[in-house]
Coordinates of C-alpha atoms in Angstrom, one line a residue:
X21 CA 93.0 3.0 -59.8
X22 CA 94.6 4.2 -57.2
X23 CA 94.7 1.9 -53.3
X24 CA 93.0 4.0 -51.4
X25 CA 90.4 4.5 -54.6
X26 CA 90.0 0.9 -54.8
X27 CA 89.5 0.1 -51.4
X28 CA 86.6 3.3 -51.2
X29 CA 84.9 1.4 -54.1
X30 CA 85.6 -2.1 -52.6
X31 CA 83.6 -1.1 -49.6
X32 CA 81.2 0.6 -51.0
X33 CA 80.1 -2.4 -53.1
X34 CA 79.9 -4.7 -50.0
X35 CA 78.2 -2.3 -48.1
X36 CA 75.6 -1.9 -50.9
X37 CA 75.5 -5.3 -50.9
X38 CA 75.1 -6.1 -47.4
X39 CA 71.9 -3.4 -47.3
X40 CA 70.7 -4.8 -50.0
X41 CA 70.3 -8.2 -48.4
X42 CA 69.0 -6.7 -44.8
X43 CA 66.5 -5.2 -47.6
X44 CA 65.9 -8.7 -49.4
X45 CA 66.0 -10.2 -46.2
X46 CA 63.5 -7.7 -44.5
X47 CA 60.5 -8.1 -47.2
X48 CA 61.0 -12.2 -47.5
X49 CA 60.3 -12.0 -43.6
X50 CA 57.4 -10.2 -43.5
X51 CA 55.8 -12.9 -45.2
X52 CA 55.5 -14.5 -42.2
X53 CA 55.3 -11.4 -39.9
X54 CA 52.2 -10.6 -41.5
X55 CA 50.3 -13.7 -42.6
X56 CA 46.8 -12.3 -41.6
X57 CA 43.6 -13.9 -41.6
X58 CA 42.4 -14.7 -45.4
X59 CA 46.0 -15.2 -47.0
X60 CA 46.4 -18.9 -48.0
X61 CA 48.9 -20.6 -46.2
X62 CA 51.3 -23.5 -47.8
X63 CA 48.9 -26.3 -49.5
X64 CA 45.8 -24.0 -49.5
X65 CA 45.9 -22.7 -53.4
X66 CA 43.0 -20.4 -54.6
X67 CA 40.9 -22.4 -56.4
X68 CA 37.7 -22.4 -59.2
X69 CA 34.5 -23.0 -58.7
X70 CA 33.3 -24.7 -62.2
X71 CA 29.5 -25.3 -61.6
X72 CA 26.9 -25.5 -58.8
X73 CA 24.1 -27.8 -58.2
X74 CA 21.8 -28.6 -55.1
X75 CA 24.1 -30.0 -52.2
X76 CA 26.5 -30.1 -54.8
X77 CA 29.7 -27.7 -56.1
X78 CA 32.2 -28.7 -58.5
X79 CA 36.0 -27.4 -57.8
X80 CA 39.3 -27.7 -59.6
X81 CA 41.1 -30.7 -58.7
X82 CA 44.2 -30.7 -56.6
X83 CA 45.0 -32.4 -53.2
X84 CA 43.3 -29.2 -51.8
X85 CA 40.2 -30.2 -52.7
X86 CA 40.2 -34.0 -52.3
X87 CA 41.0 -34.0 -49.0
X88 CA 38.6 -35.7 -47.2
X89 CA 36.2 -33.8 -44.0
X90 CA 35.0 -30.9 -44.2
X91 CA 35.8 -27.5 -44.6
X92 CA 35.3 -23.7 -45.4
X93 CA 35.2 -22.4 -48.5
X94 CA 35.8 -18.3 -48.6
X95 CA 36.4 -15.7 -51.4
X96 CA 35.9 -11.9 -51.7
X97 CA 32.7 -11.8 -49.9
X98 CA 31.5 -15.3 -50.1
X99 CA 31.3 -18.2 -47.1
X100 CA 30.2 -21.4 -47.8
X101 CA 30.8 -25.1 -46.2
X102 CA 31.6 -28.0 -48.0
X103 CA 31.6 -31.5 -47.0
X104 CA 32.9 -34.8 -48.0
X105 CA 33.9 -35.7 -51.8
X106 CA 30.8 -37.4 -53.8
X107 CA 32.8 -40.0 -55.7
X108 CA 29.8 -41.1 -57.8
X109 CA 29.1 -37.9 -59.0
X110 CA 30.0 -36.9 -62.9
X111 CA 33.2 -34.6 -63.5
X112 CA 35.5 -34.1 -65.7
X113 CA 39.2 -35.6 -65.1
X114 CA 40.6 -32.0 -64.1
X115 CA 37.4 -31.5 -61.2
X116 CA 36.0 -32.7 -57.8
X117 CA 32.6 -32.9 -56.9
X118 CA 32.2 -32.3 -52.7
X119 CA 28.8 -31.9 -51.3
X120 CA 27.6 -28.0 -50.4
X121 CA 26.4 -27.8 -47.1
X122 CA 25.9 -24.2 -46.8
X123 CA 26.5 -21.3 -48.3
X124 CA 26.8 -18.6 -45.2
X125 CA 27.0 -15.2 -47.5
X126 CA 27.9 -14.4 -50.7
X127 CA 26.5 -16.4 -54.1
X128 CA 28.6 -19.0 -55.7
X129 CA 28.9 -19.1 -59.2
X130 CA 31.0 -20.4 -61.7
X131 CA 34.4 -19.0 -62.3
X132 CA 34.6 -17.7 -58.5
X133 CA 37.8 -18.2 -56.7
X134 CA 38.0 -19.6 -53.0
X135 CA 40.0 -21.2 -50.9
X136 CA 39.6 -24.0 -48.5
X137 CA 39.9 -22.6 -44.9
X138 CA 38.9 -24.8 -41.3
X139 CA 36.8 -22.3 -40.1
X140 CA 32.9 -23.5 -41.0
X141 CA 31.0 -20.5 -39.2
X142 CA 31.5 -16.5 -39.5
X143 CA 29.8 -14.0 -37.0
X144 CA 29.7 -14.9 -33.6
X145 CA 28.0 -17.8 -31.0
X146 CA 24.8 -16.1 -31.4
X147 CA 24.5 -15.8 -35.0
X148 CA 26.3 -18.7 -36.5
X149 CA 25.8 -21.5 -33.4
X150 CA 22.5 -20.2 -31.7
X151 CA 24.1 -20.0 -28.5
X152 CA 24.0 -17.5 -26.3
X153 CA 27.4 -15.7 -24.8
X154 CA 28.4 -12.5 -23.7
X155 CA 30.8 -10.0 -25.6
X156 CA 33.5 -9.1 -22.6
X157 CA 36.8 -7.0 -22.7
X158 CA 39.9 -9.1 -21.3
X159 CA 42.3 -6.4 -19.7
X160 CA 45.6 -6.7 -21.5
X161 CA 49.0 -4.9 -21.6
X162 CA 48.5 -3.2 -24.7
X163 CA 44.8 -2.5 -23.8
X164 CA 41.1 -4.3 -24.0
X165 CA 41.0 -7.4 -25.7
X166 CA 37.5 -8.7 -27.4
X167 CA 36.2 -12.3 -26.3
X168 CA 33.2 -14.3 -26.2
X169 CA 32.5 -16.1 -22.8
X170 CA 29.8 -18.8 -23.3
X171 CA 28.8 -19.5 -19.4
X172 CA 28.8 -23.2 -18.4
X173 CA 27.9 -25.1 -15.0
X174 CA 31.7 -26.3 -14.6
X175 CA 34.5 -24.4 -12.6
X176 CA 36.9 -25.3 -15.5
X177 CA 37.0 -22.9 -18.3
X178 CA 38.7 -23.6 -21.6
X179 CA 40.5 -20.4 -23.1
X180 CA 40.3 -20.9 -27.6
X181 CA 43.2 -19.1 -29.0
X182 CA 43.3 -19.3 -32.8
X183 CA 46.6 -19.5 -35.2
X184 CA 47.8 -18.5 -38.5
X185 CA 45.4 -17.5 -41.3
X186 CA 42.0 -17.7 -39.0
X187 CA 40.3 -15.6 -36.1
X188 CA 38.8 -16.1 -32.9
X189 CA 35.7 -17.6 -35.6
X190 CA 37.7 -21.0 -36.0
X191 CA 37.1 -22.2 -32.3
X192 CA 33.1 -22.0 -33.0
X193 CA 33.6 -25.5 -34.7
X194 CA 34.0 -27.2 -31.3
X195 CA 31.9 -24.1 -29.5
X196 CA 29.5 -26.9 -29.3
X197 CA 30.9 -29.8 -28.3
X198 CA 32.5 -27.4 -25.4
X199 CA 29.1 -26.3 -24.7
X200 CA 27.8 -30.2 -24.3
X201 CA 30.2 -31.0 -21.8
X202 CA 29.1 -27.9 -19.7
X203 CA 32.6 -26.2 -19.9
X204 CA 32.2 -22.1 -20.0
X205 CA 34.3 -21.0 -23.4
X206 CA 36.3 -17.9 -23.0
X207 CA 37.3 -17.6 -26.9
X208 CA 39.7 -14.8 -27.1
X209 CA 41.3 -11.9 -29.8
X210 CA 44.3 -11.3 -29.0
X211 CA 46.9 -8.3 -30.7
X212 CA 46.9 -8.1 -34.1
X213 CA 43.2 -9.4 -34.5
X214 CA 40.3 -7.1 -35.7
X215 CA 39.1 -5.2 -32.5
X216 CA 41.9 -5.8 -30.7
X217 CA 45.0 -3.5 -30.1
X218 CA 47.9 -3.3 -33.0
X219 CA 50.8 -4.7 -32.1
X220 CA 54.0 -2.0 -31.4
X221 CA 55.3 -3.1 -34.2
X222 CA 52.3 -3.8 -36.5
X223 CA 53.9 -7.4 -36.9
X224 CA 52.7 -10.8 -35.6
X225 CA 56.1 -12.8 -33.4
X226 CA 54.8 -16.5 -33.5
X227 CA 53.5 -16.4 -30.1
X228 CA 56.5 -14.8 -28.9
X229 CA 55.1 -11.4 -27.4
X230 CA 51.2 -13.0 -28.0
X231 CA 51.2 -15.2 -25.2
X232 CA 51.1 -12.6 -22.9
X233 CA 47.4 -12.1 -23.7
X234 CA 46.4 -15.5 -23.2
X235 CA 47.9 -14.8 -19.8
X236 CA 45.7 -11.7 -19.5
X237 CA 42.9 -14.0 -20.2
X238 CA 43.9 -16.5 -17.5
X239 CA 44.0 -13.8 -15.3
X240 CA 40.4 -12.3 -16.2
X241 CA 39.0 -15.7 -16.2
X242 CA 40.1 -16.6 -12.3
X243 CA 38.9 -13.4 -11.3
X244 CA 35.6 -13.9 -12.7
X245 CA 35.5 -17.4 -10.8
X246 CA 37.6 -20.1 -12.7
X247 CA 39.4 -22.6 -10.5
X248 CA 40.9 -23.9 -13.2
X249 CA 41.5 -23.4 -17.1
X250 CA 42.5 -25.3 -20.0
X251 CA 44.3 -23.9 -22.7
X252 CA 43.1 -24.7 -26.4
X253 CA 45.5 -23.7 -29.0
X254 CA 45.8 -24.0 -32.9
X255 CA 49.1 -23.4 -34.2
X256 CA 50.7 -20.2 -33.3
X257 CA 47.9 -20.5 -30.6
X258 CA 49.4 -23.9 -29.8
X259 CA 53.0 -22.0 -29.0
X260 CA 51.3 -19.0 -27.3
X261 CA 49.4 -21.9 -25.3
X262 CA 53.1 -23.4 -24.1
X263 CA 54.3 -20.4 -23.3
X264 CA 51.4 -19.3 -21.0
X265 CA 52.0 -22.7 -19.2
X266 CA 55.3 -22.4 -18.6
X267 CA 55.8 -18.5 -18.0
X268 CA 52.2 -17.2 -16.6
X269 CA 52.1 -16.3 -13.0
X270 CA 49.0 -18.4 -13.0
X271 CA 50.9 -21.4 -14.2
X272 CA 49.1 -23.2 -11.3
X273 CA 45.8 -22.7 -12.4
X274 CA 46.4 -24.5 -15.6
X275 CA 45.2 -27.7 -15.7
X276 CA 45.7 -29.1 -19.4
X277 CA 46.8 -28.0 -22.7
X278 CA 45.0 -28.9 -26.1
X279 CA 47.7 -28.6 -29.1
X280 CA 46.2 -28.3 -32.8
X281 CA 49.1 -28.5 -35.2
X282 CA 51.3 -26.2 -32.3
X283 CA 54.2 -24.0 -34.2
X284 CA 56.8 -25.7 -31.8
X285 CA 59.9 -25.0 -34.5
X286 CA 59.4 -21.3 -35.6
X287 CA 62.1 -21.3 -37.9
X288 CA 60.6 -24.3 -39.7
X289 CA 57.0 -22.3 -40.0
X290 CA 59.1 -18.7 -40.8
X291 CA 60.5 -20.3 -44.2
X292 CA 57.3 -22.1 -45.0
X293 CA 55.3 -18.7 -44.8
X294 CA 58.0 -17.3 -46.7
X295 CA 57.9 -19.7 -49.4
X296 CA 54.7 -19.5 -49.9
X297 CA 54.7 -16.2 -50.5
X298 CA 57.3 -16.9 -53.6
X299 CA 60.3 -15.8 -51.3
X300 CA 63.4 -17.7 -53.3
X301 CA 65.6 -20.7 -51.6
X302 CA 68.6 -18.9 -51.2
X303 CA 66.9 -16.2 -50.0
X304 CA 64.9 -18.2 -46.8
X305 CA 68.0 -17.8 -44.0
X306 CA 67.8 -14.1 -44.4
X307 CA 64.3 -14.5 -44.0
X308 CA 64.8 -16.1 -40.4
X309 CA 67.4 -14.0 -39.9
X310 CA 65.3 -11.0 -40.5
X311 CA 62.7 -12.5 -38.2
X312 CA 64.5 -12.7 -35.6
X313 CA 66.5 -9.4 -35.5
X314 CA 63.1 -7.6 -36.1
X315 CA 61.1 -9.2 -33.5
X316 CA 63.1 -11.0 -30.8
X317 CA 62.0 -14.2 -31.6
X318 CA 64.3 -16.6 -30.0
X319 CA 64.9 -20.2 -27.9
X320 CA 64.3 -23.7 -28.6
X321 CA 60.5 -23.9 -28.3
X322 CA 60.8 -28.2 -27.2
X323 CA 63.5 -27.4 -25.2
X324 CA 61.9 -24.9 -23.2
X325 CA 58.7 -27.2 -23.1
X326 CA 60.3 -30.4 -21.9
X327 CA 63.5 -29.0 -20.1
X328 CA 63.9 -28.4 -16.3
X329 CA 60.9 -26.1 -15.8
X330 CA 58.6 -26.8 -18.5
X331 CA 55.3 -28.6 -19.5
X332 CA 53.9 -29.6 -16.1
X333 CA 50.2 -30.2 -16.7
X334 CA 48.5 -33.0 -18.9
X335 CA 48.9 -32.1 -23.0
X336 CA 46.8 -33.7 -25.8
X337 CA 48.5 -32.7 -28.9
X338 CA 46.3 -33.6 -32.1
X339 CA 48.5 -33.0 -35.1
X340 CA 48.9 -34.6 -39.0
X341 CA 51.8 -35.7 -40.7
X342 CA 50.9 -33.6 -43.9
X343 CA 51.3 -30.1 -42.3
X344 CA 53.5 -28.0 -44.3
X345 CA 53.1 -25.6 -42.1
X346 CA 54.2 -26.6 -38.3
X347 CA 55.8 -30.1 -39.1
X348 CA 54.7 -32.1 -36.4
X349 CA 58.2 -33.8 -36.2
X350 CA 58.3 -31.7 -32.7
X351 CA 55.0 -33.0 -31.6
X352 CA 56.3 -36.7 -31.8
X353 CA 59.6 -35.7 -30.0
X354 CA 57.7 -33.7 -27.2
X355 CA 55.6 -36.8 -26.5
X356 CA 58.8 -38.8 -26.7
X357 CA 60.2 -36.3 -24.3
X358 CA 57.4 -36.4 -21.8
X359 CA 55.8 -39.8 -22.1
X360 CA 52.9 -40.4 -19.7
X361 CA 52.1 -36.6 -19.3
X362 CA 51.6 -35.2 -23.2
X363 CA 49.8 -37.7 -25.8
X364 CA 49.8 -37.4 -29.9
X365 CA 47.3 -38.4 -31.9
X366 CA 48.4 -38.7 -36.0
X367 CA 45.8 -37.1 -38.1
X368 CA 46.8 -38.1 -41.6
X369 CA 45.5 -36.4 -44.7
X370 CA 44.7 -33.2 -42.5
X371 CA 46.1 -29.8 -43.2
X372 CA 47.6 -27.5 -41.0
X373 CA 45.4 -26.2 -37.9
X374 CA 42.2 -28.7 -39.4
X375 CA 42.4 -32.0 -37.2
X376 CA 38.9 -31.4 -36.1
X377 CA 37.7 -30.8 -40.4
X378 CA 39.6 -34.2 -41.3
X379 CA 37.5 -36.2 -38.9
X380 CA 35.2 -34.5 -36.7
X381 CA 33.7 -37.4 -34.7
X382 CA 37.5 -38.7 -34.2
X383 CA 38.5 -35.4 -32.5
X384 CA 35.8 -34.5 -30.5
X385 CA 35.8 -38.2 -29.0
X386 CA 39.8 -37.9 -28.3
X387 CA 38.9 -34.5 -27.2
X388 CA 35.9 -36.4 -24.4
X389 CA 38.4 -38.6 -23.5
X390 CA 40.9 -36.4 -22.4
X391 CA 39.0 -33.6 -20.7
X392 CA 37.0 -35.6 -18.8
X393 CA 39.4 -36.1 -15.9
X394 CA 40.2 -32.6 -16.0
X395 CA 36.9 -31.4 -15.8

């Protein structure tokens, strides 16, 4: 073969190669760009329901379904709650019995598959709770985004965001507890949510580009009276939550921050989706690469938190050792970082983004504790 042949060939093969990884690279990403509400995340496997009973429902056995609190249980058009294990109850050495709370639509029946998910209620305040709220339009940059606003005799209103693999539904488990301490709720869609407007790109950026609509929601929520607001985040809500408090022009009106398993390393959570999704080790820096030439995605979330600038305002950050997800390794370094102003409380045994399911009593009491002063 001639030089200039082989060279032609030479550099045809790496450039074949190199699209070929921006290709591989490209589709391992977007299993994190686009992990959309009802897509398990890491440790929440589909599993079978193998028999029914009153208060009763039998489910393959895994560390899914043994963890302890309770949960949501959701399939192709089926809701239901589940409670605690029943550790007298007869199974077989491959099952669990947990106790059936509810079953909010669908029937249950043998051989269905479901998956556990935090969020206990579907519909809205009104529906699912019994309480009463208003359905308002937020004014954001892409256009109008959908919220409940649940009216409360306090000045200080908490703003829900929800994370990764839930909607705005998931903040209805503490709707009321919120509701009890006379806080009005402002629980917010933001981009990317049903109702809400698509993002540019049609892909979610970790908070990134989100938490400009939780500043649009600050924003709506001093004009229509708030003196003050805390920020309640779950995961990618968590991050979007940080951001808002560091970056808003409303920074000042901020009074707290409430972090649920907070997505505070984003190249950590980008290879977790991915793998999750069956994305191949070797594969998982092209997948973060991908991530962030395709969406900007950038910085040193801690950093930017604790550095010159950052976190100003009381943080409670309620996060477990198991999360597979976020790792919470962050969370213990941020309260390292900033000791006396943000506070972690370990939730062992507790997925990603469900504190409050592992132990409900223990989170809404933490939760009492460190809102009263802010109130």
């Amino acid at each position: 073969m001639r030089p200039a042949t082989a060279t032609a060939a030479a550099v045809t093969t790496l450039i074949g190669a190199g699209a070929a990884a921006v290709a591989i690279g490209r589709y391992a990403g977007d299993a994190a760009l686009r992990a959309s509400a009802g897509r398990p995340l890491p440790g929440d496997p589909w599993l079978t329901v193998h028999a029914t009973a009153p208060g009763r429902i039998t489910l393959t056995r895994c560390l899914a379904s043994l963890r302890p609190g309770t949960y949501g249980i959701e399939g192709p058009g089926l809701h239901a709650v589940v409670g605690p294990v029943v550790d007298n109850a007869p199974h077989t050495a491959d099952t669990v019995v947990r106790s059936l709370e509810r079953v909010s639509h669908g029937t249950l029946a043998a051989g269905a598959r479901v998956r556990l998910t935090p969020q206990l209620y579907v519909g809205d305040p009104r529906t699912a709770l019994g309480i009463d709220h208003a359905d308002v339009d937020v004014p954001g940059e892409l256009g109008s985004l959908p919220a409940w606003f649940l009216p409360g005799a306090r000045s200080t209103w908490v703003i829900t965001v929800h994370g990764l693999g839930t909607t705005r539904e998931h903040a209805m488990n503490l709707m009321p507890f919120l509701r009890a301490q006379h806080l009005p709720v402002l629980g917010l869609a933001y981009r990317g949510d049903a109702g809400a407007p698509r993002p540019p790109d049609g892909l979610g950026h970790l908070g990134d580009s989100e938490w400009r609509d939780v500043d649009a929601a600050i924003r709506y929520a001093v004009r229509s009276g708030a003196e003050r607001v805390i920020l309640h985040g779950w995961s990618t809500g968590g991050a979007m939550a940080v951001h808002a408090a560091v970056h808003s022009p409303l920074r000042d009106r901020v009074s707290g921050l409430v972090l649920d398993s907070p997505v505070l390393d984003w190249e950590a959570t980008v290879r977790a989706l991915a793998v999750a999704r069956r994305t191949p080790g070797a594969l998982l820096p092209l997948a973060v690469r991908a991530v962030q030439g395709r969406t900007g995605v950038h910085g040193d979330r801690l950093r930017e938190a604790a550095g010159e600038g950052g976190l100003r305002v009381p943080t409670l950050i309620l996060h477990g050792p198991d999360d597979t997800v976020a790792p919470w390794h962050p969370s213990r370094e941020l309260a390292g970082m900033l000791p006396g102003l943000v506070v972690l409380h370990p939730v062992p045994h507790a997925p990603h983004a469900a504190m409050w399911n592992a132990s409900p009593a223990m989170y809404e009491e933490v939760l009492r504790r460190f809102l009263t002063p802010l109130m």
